[in-house]
Amino acid sequence: MTTMAPEETLDRRSAAKIGSIVIARHGQPHADRTVRIDQRGYRDWWKGYDLARLHPDERPPEGLTEHARQADLIFASTLSRAIHTAELVAGGRQIITDPVFVEAPLPPPGLWGKHRPETWGVWARIAWWLGWHDGMESKAEAKVRAEAAVATLTAQALRGQNVLLCAHGWFNRMM
């Protein structure tokens, strides 16, 4: 029989109680990315993107579905594309939606001409990262929100819960 020091016993017991956190980006939204739009058009396009569910052909990867099966709690941002992703993997289980997980904003910078949404998105993210927020949430404010989001997930994992979050690419990186 092996004897363990009290610290080792405590560490093993604590480690056994800590749950996992899996963070996933939503699937491909049902939105036309081929259009060429100006700055105002991009604002309108982005509003529609925020309302869009996933493309009808979109299917979650089996790995994500497996993480969902093992999750005690499934969180999602309050945006449709994240909720729809969570619904596809949750198997009818409860999904906890929280605006703390919403994507960081993409206010379009003052570019001339018509561009595809992807181009607008790249320039908007660069401008936002450099301080342009056009009255929307700033990078500093989003960082504080990301810290709150991490605290929400971590608190559950420290309670021994396995957690899955379906959210958004950039905000996931910020967490």
Coordinates of N, CA and C in Angstrom, one line a residue:
M1 N 0.8 -1.2 0.0 CA 0.0 0.0 0.0 C 0.9 1.2 0.0
T2 N 0.5 2.2 -0.8 CA 1.3 3.4 -0.9 C 0.6 4.5 -0.1
T3 N 1.5 5.2 0.6 CA 1.0 6.3 1.5 C 1.2 7.6 0.8
M4 N 0.2 8.5 0.8 CA 0.4 9.8 0.1 C 0.4 10.8 1.2
A5 N 1.1 11.9 0.9 CA 1.2 13.0 1.8 C -0.2 13.7 1.7
P6 N -0.6 14.4 2.8 CA -2.0 15.0 2.8 C -2.1 16.0 1.6
E7 N -1.1 16.7 1.2 CA -1.2 17.6 0.1 C -1.5 16.9 -1.2
E8 N -0.9 15.7 -1.4 CA -1.2 14.9 -2.6 C -2.6 14.5 -2.7
T9 N -3.2 14.0 -1.5 CA -4.5 13.6 -1.5 C -5.5 14.7 -1.8
L10 N -5.2 15.9 -1.2 CA -6.0 17.1 -1.5 C -5.9 17.4 -3.0
D11 N -4.7 17.4 -3.6 CA -4.6 17.8 -5.0 C -5.3 16.8 -5.9
R12 N -5.3 15.5 -5.6 CA -6.0 14.5 -6.4 C -7.5 14.7 -6.3
R13 N -7.9 14.9 -5.1 CA -9.4 15.1 -4.9 C -9.9 16.3 -5.6
S14 N -9.1 17.4 -5.5 CA -9.5 18.7 -6.1 C -9.5 18.5 -7.7
A15 N -8.4 17.9 -8.2 CA -8.3 17.7 -9.6 C -9.5 16.8 -10.1
A16 N -9.9 15.8 -9.4 CA -11.0 15.0 -9.8 C -12.3 15.7 -9.9
K17 N -12.4 16.8 -9.2 CA -13.7 17.6 -9.1 C -13.7 18.7 -10.2
I18 N -12.6 19.0 -10.8 CA -12.6 20.1 -11.8 C -13.1 19.6 -13.1
G19 N -14.1 20.3 -13.7 CA -14.7 19.9 -15.0 C -13.9 20.4 -16.1
S20 N -14.3 20.1 -17.3 CA -13.7 20.6 -18.5 C -14.5 21.8 -19.1
I21 N -13.8 22.6 -19.9 CA -14.4 23.6 -20.7 C -14.0 23.5 -22.1
V22 N -15.0 23.3 -23.0 CA -14.8 23.3 -24.4 C -15.5 24.5 -25.1
I23 N -14.7 25.2 -25.8 CA -15.3 26.4 -26.5 C -15.3 26.2 -28.0
A24 N -16.4 26.4 -28.6 CA -16.6 26.1 -30.1 C -17.1 27.4 -30.7
R25 N -16.7 27.6 -32.0 CA -17.3 28.6 -32.8 C -18.5 28.1 -33.5
H26 N -19.5 28.9 -33.7 CA -20.8 28.5 -34.4 C -20.4 28.0 -35.8
G27 N -21.4 27.3 -36.4 CA -21.3 26.8 -37.7 C -21.5 27.9 -38.7
Q28 N -21.4 27.6 -40.0 CA -21.6 28.6 -41.1 C -23.0 29.2 -41.1
P29 N -23.1 30.5 -40.9 CA -24.5 31.1 -41.0 C -25.0 31.1 -42.4
H30 N -26.3 31.2 -42.5 CA -27.0 31.2 -43.8 C -27.1 32.7 -44.2
A31 N -26.0 33.2 -44.8 CA -25.9 34.6 -45.2 C -25.1 34.6 -46.5
D32 N -25.4 35.5 -47.4 CA -24.8 35.7 -48.7 C -23.5 36.4 -48.5
R33 N -22.4 35.8 -48.7 CA -21.1 36.4 -48.5 C -20.5 36.8 -49.9
T34 N -21.2 36.7 -50.9 CA -20.7 37.0 -52.3 C -21.1 38.4 -52.7
V35 N -22.1 39.1 -52.0 CA -22.5 40.4 -52.3 C -21.4 41.4 -52.2
R36 N -21.5 42.5 -53.0 CA -20.6 43.6 -52.9 C -21.4 44.7 -52.4
I37 N -20.9 45.3 -51.2 CA -21.7 46.3 -50.5 C -20.8 47.4 -50.0
D38 N -21.5 48.6 -49.9 CA -20.7 49.7 -49.3 C -20.8 49.7 -47.8
Q39 N -20.3 50.8 -47.2 CA -20.3 50.8 -45.7 C -21.7 50.7 -45.1
R40 N -22.6 51.4 -45.6 CA -24.0 51.3 -45.1 C -24.6 49.9 -45.3
G41 N -24.3 49.4 -46.5 CA -24.7 48.0 -46.8 C -24.1 47.0 -45.9
Y42 N -22.9 47.2 -45.5 CA -22.2 46.3 -44.5 C -22.9 46.3 -43.2
R43 N -23.3 47.5 -42.7 CA -24.0 47.6 -41.4 C -25.3 46.8 -41.5
D44 N -26.0 46.9 -42.6 CA -27.3 46.2 -42.8 C -27.0 44.7 -42.9
W45 N -26.0 44.4 -43.7 CA -25.7 43.0 -43.8 C -25.3 42.3 -42.5
W46 N -24.6 43.0 -41.7 CA -24.2 42.5 -40.4 C -25.4 42.3 -39.4
K47 N -26.3 43.2 -39.5 CA -27.5 43.0 -38.7 C -28.3 41.8 -39.1
G48 N -28.3 41.5 -40.4 CA -28.9 40.3 -40.9 C -28.1 39.0 -40.5
Y49 N -26.8 39.2 -40.5 CA -25.9 38.1 -40.1 C -26.2 37.7 -38.6
D50 N -26.4 38.7 -37.8 CA -26.6 38.5 -36.4 C -28.0 37.8 -36.2
L51 N -28.9 37.9 -37.1 CA -30.2 37.3 -37.0 C -30.2 35.9 -37.6
A52 N -29.2 35.6 -38.5 CA -29.2 34.4 -39.3 C -28.9 33.1 -38.4
R53 N -29.7 32.1 -38.8 CA -29.4 30.7 -38.2 C -28.3 30.1 -39.2
L54 N -28.0 28.9 -39.0 CA -27.0 28.2 -39.8 C -27.6 27.9 -41.2
H55 N -26.6 27.7 -42.1 CA -27.0 27.3 -43.4 C -27.6 25.9 -43.3
P56 N -28.7 25.6 -44.1 CA -29.4 24.4 -44.0 C -28.5 23.1 -44.2
D57 N -27.4 23.2 -44.9 CA -26.5 22.1 -45.1 C -25.5 21.9 -44.0
E58 N -25.5 22.8 -43.1 CA -24.4 22.8 -42.0 C -24.7 21.7 -41.0
R59 N -23.7 20.9 -40.7 CA -23.8 19.8 -39.8 C -22.6 19.9 -38.8
P60 N -22.8 19.8 -37.5 CA -21.7 19.9 -36.6 C -20.8 18.7 -36.7
P61 N -19.5 18.9 -36.5 CA -18.6 17.8 -36.5 C -18.9 16.8 -35.3
E62 N -18.6 15.5 -35.6 CA -18.8 14.5 -34.6 C -18.1 14.8 -33.2
G63 N -16.9 15.4 -33.3 CA -16.2 15.7 -32.1 C -17.0 16.7 -31.2
L64 N -17.6 17.7 -31.8 CA -18.4 18.6 -31.1 C -19.6 18.0 -30.5
T65 N -20.2 17.1 -31.2 CA -21.4 16.4 -30.7 C -21.0 15.5 -29.5
E66 N -19.8 14.9 -29.6 CA -19.4 14.1 -28.5 C -19.1 15.0 -27.3
H67 N -18.5 16.1 -27.4 CA -18.3 17.0 -26.3 C -19.6 17.4 -25.7
A68 N -20.6 17.7 -26.5 CA -21.9 18.0 -26.0 C -22.5 16.9 -25.2
R69 N -22.3 15.6 -25.7 CA -22.9 14.5 -24.9 C -22.3 14.4 -23.5
Q70 N -21.0 14.8 -23.4 CA -20.3 14.7 -22.1 C -20.5 16.0 -21.3
A71 N -21.1 17.0 -21.8 CA -21.2 18.3 -21.1 C -22.4 18.2 -20.1
D72 N -22.1 18.7 -18.9 CA -23.2 18.9 -18.0 C -24.0 20.1 -18.2
L73 N -23.3 21.1 -18.8 CA -23.9 22.4 -19.1 C -23.5 22.8 -20.5
I74 N -24.5 23.3 -21.3 CA -24.3 23.8 -22.6 C -24.7 25.3 -22.6
F75 N -23.7 26.2 -22.9 CA -23.9 27.6 -23.0 C -23.9 28.0 -24.5
A76 N -24.6 29.1 -24.8 CA -24.5 29.7 -26.1 C -24.6 31.2 -25.9
S77 N -24.1 32.0 -26.9 CA -24.4 33.4 -27.0 C -25.8 33.5 -27.3
T78 N -26.3 34.7 -27.2 CA -27.8 35.0 -27.5 C -28.0 35.2 -29.0
L79 N -27.0 35.1 -29.9 CA -27.2 35.3 -31.3 C -27.6 34.0 -31.9
S80 N -28.5 34.1 -33.0 CA -29.1 32.9 -33.6 C -28.1 31.8 -34.0
R81 N -27.0 32.2 -34.7 CA -26.1 31.2 -35.2 C -25.4 30.4 -34.1
A82 N -25.2 31.0 -32.9 CA -24.6 30.3 -31.8 C -25.7 29.4 -31.2
I83 N -26.9 29.9 -31.0 CA -27.9 29.1 -30.4 C -28.2 27.9 -31.3
H84 N -28.3 28.1 -32.7 CA -28.6 27.0 -33.6 C -27.5 25.9 -33.5
T85 N -26.3 26.4 -33.4 CA -25.2 25.4 -33.3 C -25.4 24.6 -32.0
A86 N -25.7 25.2 -30.9 CA -25.9 24.5 -29.7 C -27.1 23.5 -29.8
E87 N -28.1 24.0 -30.4 CA -29.3 23.1 -30.6 C -28.9 21.9 -31.4
L88 N -28.1 22.0 -32.4 CA -27.7 20.8 -33.2 C -26.9 19.8 -32.5
V89 N -26.2 20.2 -31.4 CA -25.4 19.2 -30.7 C -26.0 18.8 -29.3
A90 N -27.0 19.6 -28.8 CA -27.5 19.4 -27.5 C -28.4 18.2 -27.4
G91 N -29.0 17.7 -28.5 CA -29.9 16.6 -28.4 C -31.1 16.9 -27.5
G92 N -31.7 18.1 -27.6 CA -32.9 18.4 -26.9 C -32.6 18.9 -25.5
R93 N -31.4 18.8 -25.0 CA -31.1 19.3 -23.7 C -31.1 20.8 -23.5
Q94 N -31.2 21.3 -22.3 CA -31.3 22.7 -22.1 C -30.0 23.4 -22.5
I95 N -30.2 24.6 -23.1 CA -29.1 25.5 -23.5 C -29.3 26.7 -22.7
I96 N -28.2 27.2 -22.1 CA -28.2 28.4 -21.3 C -27.6 29.5 -22.2
T97 N -28.4 30.5 -22.6 CA -28.0 31.6 -23.4 C -27.6 32.8 -22.5
D98 N -26.5 33.5 -22.9 CA -26.1 34.6 -22.1 C -25.4 35.6 -23.1
P99 N -25.8 36.9 -23.0 CA -25.2 37.9 -23.9 C -23.7 38.2 -23.6
V100 N -23.2 37.7 -22.5 CA -21.8 37.9 -22.2 C -20.9 37.2 -23.2
F101 N -21.5 36.2 -24.0 CA -20.7 35.4 -25.0 C -20.9 36.0 -26.4
V102 N -21.6 37.1 -26.6 CA -21.9 37.6 -27.9 C -20.6 38.1 -28.6
E103 N -20.5 38.0 -29.9 CA -19.3 38.4 -30.6 C -19.0 39.8 -30.4
A104 N -17.7 40.2 -30.4 CA -17.2 41.6 -30.3 C -17.7 42.3 -31.6
P105 N -18.1 43.5 -31.5 CA -18.7 44.2 -32.6 C -17.7 44.5 -33.8
L106 N -18.3 44.7 -34.9 CA -17.5 44.9 -36.1 C -18.0 46.2 -36.8
P107 N -17.8 47.4 -36.2 CA -18.2 48.6 -36.9 C -17.4 48.9 -38.1
P108 N -18.0 49.1 -39.3 CA -17.2 49.3 -40.5 C -16.5 50.6 -40.5
P109 N -15.2 50.6 -40.9 CA -14.4 51.8 -41.0 C -14.9 52.6 -42.2
G110 N -14.4 53.8 -42.4 CA -14.8 54.6 -43.5 C -14.1 54.3 -44.8
L111 N -14.4 53.1 -45.4 CA -13.8 52.8 -46.6 C -14.7 53.2 -47.8
W112 N -14.2 53.5 -48.9 CA -14.9 53.8 -50.1 C -15.1 52.6 -50.9
G113 N -16.2 52.6 -51.7 CA -16.4 51.5 -52.6 C -17.2 50.4 -52.1
K114 N -17.4 49.4 -52.9 CA -18.2 48.2 -52.5 C -17.2 47.0 -52.4
H115 N -17.4 46.3 -51.3 CA -16.6 45.1 -51.0 C -17.4 44.0 -50.5
R116 N -16.9 42.8 -50.5 CA -17.6 41.6 -50.0 C -17.6 41.7 -48.5
P117 N -18.5 41.1 -47.8 CA -18.6 41.1 -46.3 C -17.3 40.7 -45.7
E118 N -16.7 39.7 -46.2 CA -15.4 39.2 -45.7 C -14.4 40.3 -45.6
T119 N -14.3 41.1 -46.7 CA -13.3 42.2 -46.7 C -13.7 43.3 -45.7
W120 N -15.0 43.6 -45.6 CA -15.4 44.6 -44.6 C -15.1 44.0 -43.2
G121 N -15.3 42.8 -43.0 CA -15.0 42.2 -41.7 C -13.6 42.3 -41.3
V122 N -12.7 42.0 -42.2 CA -11.2 42.1 -41.9 C -10.9 43.6 -41.6
W123 N -11.3 44.5 -42.4 CA -10.9 45.9 -42.1 C -11.6 46.4 -40.9
A124 N -12.9 46.0 -40.6 CA -13.6 46.4 -39.4 C -12.9 45.8 -38.2
R125 N -12.4 44.6 -38.2 CA -11.7 44.0 -37.1 C -10.4 44.7 -36.8
I126 N -9.7 45.0 -37.9 CA -8.4 45.7 -37.7 C -8.6 47.1 -37.1
A127 N -9.6 47.8 -37.7 CA -9.9 49.2 -37.2 C -10.4 49.1 -35.7
W128 N -11.2 48.2 -35.4 CA -11.7 48.0 -34.0 C -10.5 47.7 -33.1
W129 N -9.6 46.8 -33.5 CA -8.5 46.5 -32.7 C -7.6 47.7 -32.4
L130 N -7.6 48.6 -33.4 CA -6.7 49.8 -33.2 C -7.5 50.9 -32.6
G131 N -8.7 50.7 -32.2 CA -9.4 51.7 -31.4 C -10.7 52.3 -32.0
W132 N -11.0 52.0 -33.2 CA -12.2 52.5 -33.8 C -13.4 51.6 -33.3
H133 N -14.4 52.3 -32.7 CA -15.6 51.5 -32.3 C -16.9 52.2 -32.7
D134 N -16.8 53.4 -33.2 CA -18.0 54.0 -33.7 C -19.2 54.0 -32.7
G135 N -18.9 54.2 -31.4 CA -20.0 54.2 -30.4 C -20.4 52.8 -30.0
M136 N -19.9 51.8 -30.6 CA -20.2 50.4 -30.1 C -19.2 50.0 -29.0
E137 N -19.3 48.8 -28.5 CA -18.4 48.3 -27.5 C -17.0 48.4 -28.0
S138 N -16.1 49.0 -27.1 CA -14.7 49.2 -27.5 C -13.9 47.9 -27.2
K139 N -12.7 47.8 -27.7 CA -11.9 46.6 -27.4 C -11.7 46.5 -25.9
A140 N -11.4 47.6 -25.2 CA -11.2 47.5 -23.7 C -12.5 47.0 -23.0
E141 N -13.6 47.5 -23.5 CA -14.9 47.0 -22.9 C -15.1 45.5 -23.2
A142 N -14.8 45.1 -24.4 CA -14.9 43.7 -24.8 C -14.0 42.8 -24.0
K143 N -12.8 43.3 -23.7 CA -11.8 42.5 -22.8 C -12.4 42.3 -21.5
V144 N -13.0 43.3 -20.9 CA -13.7 43.1 -19.6 C -14.8 42.1 -19.7
R145 N -15.6 42.2 -20.7 CA -16.6 41.2 -20.9 C -16.1 39.8 -21.1
A146 N -15.0 39.7 -21.8 CA -14.3 38.4 -22.0 C -13.9 37.8 -20.7
E147 N -13.4 38.6 -19.8 CA -13.0 38.2 -18.5 C -14.2 37.7 -17.7
A148 N -15.3 38.4 -17.8 CA -16.5 37.9 -17.1 C -17.0 36.6 -17.7
A149 N -16.9 36.4 -19.0 CA -17.3 35.2 -19.7 C -16.4 34.0 -19.2
V150 N -15.1 34.3 -19.1 CA -14.2 33.2 -18.6 C -14.6 32.9 -17.2
A151 N -14.9 33.9 -16.4 CA -15.2 33.6 -15.0 C -16.5 32.8 -14.9
T152 N -17.5 33.0 -15.8 CA -18.7 32.3 -15.8 C -18.4 30.8 -16.1
L153 N -17.6 30.5 -17.1 CA -17.3 29.1 -17.5 C -16.4 28.5 -16.4
T154 N -15.4 29.2 -15.9 CA -14.5 28.6 -14.9 C -15.2 28.3 -13.6
A155 N -16.2 29.1 -13.2 CA -16.9 28.9 -12.0 C -17.6 27.5 -12.1
Q156 N -18.2 27.2 -13.2 CA -18.9 26.0 -13.4 C -17.9 24.8 -13.4
A157 N -16.8 24.9 -14.1 CA -15.8 23.9 -14.2 C -15.2 23.6 -12.8
L158 N -15.0 24.6 -12.0 CA -14.5 24.4 -10.6 C -15.5 23.7 -9.7
R159 N -16.8 23.8 -10.1 CA -17.8 23.0 -9.4 C -17.9 21.6 -9.9
G160 N -17.0 21.2 -10.8 CA -17.0 19.8 -11.3 C -17.9 19.6 -12.5
Q161 N -18.4 20.7 -13.1 CA -19.2 20.6 -14.3 C -18.4 20.6 -15.6
N162 N -18.7 19.7 -16.5 CA -18.1 19.8 -17.9 C -19.0 20.8 -18.7
V163 N -18.3 21.7 -19.3 CA -19.0 22.8 -19.9 C -18.7 22.9 -21.4
L164 N -19.7 23.1 -22.2 CA -19.6 23.4 -23.6 C -20.1 24.8 -23.9
L165 N -19.4 25.6 -24.6 CA -19.8 26.9 -25.0 C -19.8 27.0 -26.6
C166 N -21.0 27.4 -27.1 CA -21.1 27.6 -28.6 C -21.2 29.1 -28.7
A167 N -20.1 29.8 -29.3 CA -20.1 31.2 -29.4 C -19.5 31.6 -30.7
H168 N -18.6 32.6 -30.6 CA -18.1 33.3 -31.8 C -16.6 33.3 -31.9
G169 N -16.1 33.3 -33.1 CA -14.6 33.2 -33.4 C -13.8 34.2 -32.7
W170 N -14.0 35.5 -32.9 CA -13.1 36.5 -32.3 C -13.3 36.6 -30.8
F171 N -14.5 36.6 -30.3 CA -14.7 36.6 -28.9 C -14.1 35.4 -28.2
N172 N -14.2 34.2 -28.8 CA -13.6 33.0 -28.2 C -12.1 33.3 -28.1
R173 N -11.5 33.9 -29.1 CA -10.1 34.1 -29.0 C -9.8 35.1 -27.8
M174 N -10.6 36.1 -27.6 CA -10.4 37.0 -26.6 C -10.5 36.3 -25.2
M175 N -11.3 35.3 -25.1 CA -11.4 34.6 -23.8 C -10.1 33.8 -23.6

